[in-house]
JSON list of C-alpha atoms in Angstrom, two decimals:
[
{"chain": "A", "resi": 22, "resn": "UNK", "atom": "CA", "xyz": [11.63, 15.39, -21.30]},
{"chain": "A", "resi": 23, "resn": "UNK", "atom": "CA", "xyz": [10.14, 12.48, -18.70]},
{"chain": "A", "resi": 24, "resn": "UNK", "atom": "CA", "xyz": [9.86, 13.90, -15.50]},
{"chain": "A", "resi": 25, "resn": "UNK", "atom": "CA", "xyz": [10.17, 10.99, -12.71]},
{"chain": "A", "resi": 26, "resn": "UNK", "atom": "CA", "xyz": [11.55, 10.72, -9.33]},
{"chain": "A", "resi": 27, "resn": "UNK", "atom": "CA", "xyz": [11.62, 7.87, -6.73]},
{"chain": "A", "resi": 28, "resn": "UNK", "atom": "CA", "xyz": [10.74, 6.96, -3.28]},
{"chain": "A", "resi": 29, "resn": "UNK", "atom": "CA", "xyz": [12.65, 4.64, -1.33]},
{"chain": "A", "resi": 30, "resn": "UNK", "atom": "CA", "xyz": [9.83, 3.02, 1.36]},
{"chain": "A", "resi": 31, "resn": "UNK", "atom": "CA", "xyz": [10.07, -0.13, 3.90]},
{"chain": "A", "resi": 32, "resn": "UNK", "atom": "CA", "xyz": [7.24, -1.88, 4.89]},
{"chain": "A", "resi": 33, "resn": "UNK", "atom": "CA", "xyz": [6.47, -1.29, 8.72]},
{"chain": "A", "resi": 34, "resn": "UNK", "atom": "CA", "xyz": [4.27, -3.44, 11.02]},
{"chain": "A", "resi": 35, "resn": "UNK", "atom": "CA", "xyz": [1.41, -0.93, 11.22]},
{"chain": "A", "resi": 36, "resn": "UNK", "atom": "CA", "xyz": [1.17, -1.33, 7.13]},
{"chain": "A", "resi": 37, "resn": "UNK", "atom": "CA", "xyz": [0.40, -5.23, 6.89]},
{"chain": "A", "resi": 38, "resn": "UNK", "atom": "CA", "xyz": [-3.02, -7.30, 7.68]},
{"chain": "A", "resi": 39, "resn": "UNK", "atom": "CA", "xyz": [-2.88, -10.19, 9.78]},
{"chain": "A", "resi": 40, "resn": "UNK", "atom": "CA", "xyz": [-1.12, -12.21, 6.79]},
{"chain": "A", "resi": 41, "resn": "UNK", "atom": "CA", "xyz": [1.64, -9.51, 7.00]},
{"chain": "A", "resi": 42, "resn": "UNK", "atom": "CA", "xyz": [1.00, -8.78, 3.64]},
{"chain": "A", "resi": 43, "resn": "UNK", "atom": "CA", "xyz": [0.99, -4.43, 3.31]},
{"chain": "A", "resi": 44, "resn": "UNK", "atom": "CA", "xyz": [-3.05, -3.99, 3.55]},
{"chain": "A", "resi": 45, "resn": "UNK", "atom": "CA", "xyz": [-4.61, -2.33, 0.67]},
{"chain": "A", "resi": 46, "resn": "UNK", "atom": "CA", "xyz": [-5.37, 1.20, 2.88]},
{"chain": "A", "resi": 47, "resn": "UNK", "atom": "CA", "xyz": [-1.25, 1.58, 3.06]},
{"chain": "A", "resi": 48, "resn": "UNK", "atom": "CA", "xyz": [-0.41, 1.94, -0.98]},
{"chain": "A", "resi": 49, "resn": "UNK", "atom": "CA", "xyz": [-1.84, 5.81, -1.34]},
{"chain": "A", "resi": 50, "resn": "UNK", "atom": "CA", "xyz": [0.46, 6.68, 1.58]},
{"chain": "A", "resi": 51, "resn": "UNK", "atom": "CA", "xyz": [3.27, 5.38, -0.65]},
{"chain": "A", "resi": 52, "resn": "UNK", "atom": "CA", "xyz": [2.00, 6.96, -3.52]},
{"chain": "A", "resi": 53, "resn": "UNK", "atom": "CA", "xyz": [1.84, 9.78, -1.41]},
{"chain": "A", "resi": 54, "resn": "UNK", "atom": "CA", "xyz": [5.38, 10.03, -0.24]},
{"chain": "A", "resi": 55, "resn": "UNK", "atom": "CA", "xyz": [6.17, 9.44, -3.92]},
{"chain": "A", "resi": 56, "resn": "UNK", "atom": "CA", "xyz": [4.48, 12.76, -5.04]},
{"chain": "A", "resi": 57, "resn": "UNK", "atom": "CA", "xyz": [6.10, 14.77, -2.20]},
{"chain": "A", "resi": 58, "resn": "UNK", "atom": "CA", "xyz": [9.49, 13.11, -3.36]},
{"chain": "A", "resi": 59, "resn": "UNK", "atom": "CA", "xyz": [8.54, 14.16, -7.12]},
{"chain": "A", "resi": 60, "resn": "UNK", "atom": "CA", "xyz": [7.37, 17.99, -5.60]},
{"chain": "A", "resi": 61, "resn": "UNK", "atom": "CA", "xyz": [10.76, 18.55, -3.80]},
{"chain": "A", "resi": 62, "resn": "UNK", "atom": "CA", "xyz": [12.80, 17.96, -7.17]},
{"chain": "A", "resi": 63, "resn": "UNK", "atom": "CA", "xyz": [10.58, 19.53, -9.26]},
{"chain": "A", "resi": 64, "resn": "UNK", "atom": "CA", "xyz": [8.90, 22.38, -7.60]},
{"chain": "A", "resi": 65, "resn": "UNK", "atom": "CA", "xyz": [5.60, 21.13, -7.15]},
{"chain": "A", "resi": 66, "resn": "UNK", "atom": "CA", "xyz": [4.58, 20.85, -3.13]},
{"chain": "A", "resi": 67, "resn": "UNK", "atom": "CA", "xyz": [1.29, 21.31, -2.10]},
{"chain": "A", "resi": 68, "resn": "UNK", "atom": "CA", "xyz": [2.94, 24.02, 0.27]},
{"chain": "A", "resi": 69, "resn": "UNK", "atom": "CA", "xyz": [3.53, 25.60, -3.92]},
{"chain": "A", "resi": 70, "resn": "UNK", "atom": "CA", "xyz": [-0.50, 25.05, -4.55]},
{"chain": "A", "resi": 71, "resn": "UNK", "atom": "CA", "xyz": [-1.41, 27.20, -1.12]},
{"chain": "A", "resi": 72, "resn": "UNK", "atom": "CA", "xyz": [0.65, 29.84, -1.72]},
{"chain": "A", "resi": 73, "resn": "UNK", "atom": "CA", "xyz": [-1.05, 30.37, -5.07]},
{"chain": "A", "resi": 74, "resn": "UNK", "atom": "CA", "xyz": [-4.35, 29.87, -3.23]},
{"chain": "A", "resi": 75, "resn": "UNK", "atom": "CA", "xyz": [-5.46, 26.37, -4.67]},
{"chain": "A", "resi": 76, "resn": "UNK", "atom": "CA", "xyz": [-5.90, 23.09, -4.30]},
{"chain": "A", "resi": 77, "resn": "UNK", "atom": "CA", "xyz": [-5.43, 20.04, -6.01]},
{"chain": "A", "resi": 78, "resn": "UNK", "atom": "CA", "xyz": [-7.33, 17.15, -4.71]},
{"chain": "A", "resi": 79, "resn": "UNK", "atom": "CA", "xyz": [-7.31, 13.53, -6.01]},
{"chain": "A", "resi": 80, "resn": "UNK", "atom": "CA", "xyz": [-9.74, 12.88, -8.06]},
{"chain": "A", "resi": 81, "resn": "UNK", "atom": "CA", "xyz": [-9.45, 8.98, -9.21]},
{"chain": "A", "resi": 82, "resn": "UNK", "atom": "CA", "xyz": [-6.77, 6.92, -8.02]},
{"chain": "A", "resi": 83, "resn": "UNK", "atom": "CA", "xyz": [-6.34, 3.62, -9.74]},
{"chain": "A", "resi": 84, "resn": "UNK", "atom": "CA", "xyz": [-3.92, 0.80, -7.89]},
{"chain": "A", "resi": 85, "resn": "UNK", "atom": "CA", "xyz": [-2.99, -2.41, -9.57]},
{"chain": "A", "resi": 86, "resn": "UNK", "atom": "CA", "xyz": [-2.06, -5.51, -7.21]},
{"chain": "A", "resi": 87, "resn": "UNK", "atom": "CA", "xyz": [0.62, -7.30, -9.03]},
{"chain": "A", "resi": 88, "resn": "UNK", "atom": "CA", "xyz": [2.99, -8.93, -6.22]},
{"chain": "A", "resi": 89, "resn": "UNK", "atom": "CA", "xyz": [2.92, -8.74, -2.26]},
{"chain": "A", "resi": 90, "resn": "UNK", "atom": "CA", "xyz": [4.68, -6.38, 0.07]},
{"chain": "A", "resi": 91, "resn": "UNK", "atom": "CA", "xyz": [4.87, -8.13, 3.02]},
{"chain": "A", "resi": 92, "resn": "UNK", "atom": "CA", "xyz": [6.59, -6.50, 6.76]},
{"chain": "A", "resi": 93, "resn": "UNK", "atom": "CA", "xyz": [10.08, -5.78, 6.65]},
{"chain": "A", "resi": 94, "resn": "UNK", "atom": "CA", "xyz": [9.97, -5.18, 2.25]},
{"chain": "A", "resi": 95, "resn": "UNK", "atom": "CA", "xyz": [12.23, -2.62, 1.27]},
{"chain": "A", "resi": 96, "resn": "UNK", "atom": "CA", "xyz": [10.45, -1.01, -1.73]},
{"chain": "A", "resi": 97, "resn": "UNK", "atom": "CA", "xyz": [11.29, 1.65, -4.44]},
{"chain": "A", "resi": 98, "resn": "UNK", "atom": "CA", "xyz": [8.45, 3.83, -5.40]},
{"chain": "A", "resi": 99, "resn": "UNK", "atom": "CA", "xyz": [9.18, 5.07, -9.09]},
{"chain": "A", "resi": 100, "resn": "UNK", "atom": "CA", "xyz": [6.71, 8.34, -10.27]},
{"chain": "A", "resi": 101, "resn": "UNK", "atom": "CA", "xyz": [6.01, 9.95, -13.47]},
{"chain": "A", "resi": 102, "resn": "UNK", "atom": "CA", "xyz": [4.08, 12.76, -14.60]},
{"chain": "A", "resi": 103, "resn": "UNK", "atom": "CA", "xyz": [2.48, 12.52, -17.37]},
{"chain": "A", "resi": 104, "resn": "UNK", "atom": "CA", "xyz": [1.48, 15.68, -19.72]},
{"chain": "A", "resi": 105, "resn": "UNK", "atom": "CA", "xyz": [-1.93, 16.58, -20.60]},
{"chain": "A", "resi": 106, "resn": "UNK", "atom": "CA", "xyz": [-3.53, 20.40, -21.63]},
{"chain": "A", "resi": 107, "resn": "UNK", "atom": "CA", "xyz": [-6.69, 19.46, -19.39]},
{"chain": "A", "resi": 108, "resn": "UNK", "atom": "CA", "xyz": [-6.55, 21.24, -15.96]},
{"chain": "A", "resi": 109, "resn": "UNK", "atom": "CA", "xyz": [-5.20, 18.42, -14.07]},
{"chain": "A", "resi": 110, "resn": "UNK", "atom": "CA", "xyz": [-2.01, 16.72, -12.25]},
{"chain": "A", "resi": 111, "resn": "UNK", "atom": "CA", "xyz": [-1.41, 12.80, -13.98]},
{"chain": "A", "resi": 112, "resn": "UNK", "atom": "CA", "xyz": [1.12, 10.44, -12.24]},
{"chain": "A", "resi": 113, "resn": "UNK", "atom": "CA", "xyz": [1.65, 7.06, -13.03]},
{"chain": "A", "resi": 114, "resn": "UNK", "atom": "CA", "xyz": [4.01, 4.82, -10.53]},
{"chain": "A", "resi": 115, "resn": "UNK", "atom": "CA", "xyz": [5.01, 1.39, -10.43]},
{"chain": "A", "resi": 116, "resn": "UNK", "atom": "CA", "xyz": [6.46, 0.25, -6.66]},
{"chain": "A", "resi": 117, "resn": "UNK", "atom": "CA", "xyz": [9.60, -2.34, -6.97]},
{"chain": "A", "resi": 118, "resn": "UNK", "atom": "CA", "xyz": [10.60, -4.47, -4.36]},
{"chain": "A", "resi": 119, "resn": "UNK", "atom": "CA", "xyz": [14.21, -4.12, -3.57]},
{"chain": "A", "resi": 120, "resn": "UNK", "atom": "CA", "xyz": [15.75, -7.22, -3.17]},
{"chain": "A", "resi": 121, "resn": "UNK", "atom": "CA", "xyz": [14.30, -8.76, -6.38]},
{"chain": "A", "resi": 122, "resn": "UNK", "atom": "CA", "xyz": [13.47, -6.31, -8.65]},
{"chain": "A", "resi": 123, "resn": "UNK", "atom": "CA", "xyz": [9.94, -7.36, -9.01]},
{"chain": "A", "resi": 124, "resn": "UNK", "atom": "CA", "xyz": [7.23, -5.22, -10.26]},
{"chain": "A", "resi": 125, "resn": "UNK", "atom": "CA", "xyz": [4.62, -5.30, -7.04]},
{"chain": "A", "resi": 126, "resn": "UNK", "atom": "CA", "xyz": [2.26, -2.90, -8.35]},
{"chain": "A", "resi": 127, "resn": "UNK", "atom": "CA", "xyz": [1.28, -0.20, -10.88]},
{"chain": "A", "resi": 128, "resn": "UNK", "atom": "CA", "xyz": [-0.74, 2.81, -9.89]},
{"chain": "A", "resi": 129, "resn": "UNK", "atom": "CA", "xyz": [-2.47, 6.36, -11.44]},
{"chain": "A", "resi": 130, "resn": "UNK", "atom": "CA", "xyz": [-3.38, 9.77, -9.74]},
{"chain": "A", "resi": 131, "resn": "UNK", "atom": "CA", "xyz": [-5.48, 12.27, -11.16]},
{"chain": "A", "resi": 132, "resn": "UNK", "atom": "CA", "xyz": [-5.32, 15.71, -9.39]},
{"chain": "A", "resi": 133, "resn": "UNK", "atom": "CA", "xyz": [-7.79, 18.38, -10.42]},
{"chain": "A", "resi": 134, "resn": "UNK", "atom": "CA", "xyz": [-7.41, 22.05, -9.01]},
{"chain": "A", "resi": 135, "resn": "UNK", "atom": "CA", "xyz": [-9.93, 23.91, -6.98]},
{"chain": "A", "resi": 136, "resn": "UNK", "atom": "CA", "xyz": [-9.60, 27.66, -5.59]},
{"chain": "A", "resi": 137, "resn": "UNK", "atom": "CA", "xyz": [-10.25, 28.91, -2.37]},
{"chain": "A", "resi": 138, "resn": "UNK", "atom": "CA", "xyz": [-13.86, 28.22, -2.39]},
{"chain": "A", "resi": 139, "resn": "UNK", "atom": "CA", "xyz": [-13.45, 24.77, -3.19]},
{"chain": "A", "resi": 140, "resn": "UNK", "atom": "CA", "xyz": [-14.62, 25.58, -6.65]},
{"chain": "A", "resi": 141, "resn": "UNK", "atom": "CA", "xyz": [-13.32, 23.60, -9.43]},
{"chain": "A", "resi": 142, "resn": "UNK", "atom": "CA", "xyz": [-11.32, 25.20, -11.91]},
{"chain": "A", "resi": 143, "resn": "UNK", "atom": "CA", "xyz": [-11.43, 24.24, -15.34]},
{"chain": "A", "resi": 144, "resn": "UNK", "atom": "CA", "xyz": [-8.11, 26.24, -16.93]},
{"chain": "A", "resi": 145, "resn": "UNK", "atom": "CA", "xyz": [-4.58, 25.55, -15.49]},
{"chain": "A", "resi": 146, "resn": "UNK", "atom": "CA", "xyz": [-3.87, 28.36, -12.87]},
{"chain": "A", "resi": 147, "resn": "UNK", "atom": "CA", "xyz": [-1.08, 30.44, -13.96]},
{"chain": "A", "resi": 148, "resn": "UNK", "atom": "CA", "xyz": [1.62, 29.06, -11.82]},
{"chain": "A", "resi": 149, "resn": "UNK", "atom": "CA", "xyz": [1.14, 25.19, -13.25]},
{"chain": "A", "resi": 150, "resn": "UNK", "atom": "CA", "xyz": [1.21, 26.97, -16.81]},
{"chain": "A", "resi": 151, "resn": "UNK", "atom": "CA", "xyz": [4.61, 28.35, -15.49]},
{"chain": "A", "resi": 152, "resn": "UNK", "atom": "CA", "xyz": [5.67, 25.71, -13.60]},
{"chain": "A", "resi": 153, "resn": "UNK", "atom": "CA", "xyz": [5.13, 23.27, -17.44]},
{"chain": "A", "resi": 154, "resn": "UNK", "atom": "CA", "xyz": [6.67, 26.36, -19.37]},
{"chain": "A", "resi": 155, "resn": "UNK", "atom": "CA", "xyz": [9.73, 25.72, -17.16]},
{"chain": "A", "resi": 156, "resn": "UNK", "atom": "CA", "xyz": [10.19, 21.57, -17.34]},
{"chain": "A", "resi": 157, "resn": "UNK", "atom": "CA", "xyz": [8.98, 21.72, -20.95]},
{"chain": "A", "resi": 158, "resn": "UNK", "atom": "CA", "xyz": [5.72, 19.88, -20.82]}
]
């Protein structure tokens, strides 16, 4: 079973250079909102990874420029997790403008977990292993 979710976004003034194009710096913020969109359905906040005393930090975050967002855009932000034994959270998303269906840009997350001490941990914690036993992955 695909677990996905999506993020409806709009492109404010504060986002976009001075060619009111969305500026680089703005598309992990969407990506962002997209993983607290996924968390809510799903049951995986980062509120969920405190209370079991971790972490999970990005580790490598990969964007792909495709077409513009420019001020104003009204943009879907599509997520996926993807399923993997290592110790870590994968997401791949692809952001959609609106109006035209175009594909604007392609993106991947890698979360890792650390514990309280910041110390990286290289088994899934026992409430991921749960949390996969429950969605089937």
């Amino acid at each position: 079973m695909e677990l996905k979710a999506s993020k409806d976004i709009e492109v404010r003034f504060s986002e976009v250079d001075m060619m009111k194009v969305a500026w680089h710096g703005s598309y992990p913020l969407y990506l962002e909102d997209a993983r607290e969109a996924f968390g809510e359905k799903y049951g995986l906040t980062y509120q969920g990874y405190l209370d079991n005393r971790f972490f999970a930090p990005i580790v490598d975050l990969e964007i792909k420029y495709r077409q513009p967002l420019r001020h104003g855009h009204k943009a879907r932000v599509d997520i996926v997790y993807r399923p993997t034994e290592a110790a870590k959270i994968i997401f791949d998303y692809e952001i959609h403008d609106l109006e035209t269906g175009k594909l604007c840009s392609t993106a991947r997350t890698i979360q890792v977990f650390m514990d309280m001490d910041y110390q990286l941990v290289l088994t899934n914690p026992s409430f991921f292993e749960e949390w996969k036993k429950k969605w089937q992955q």
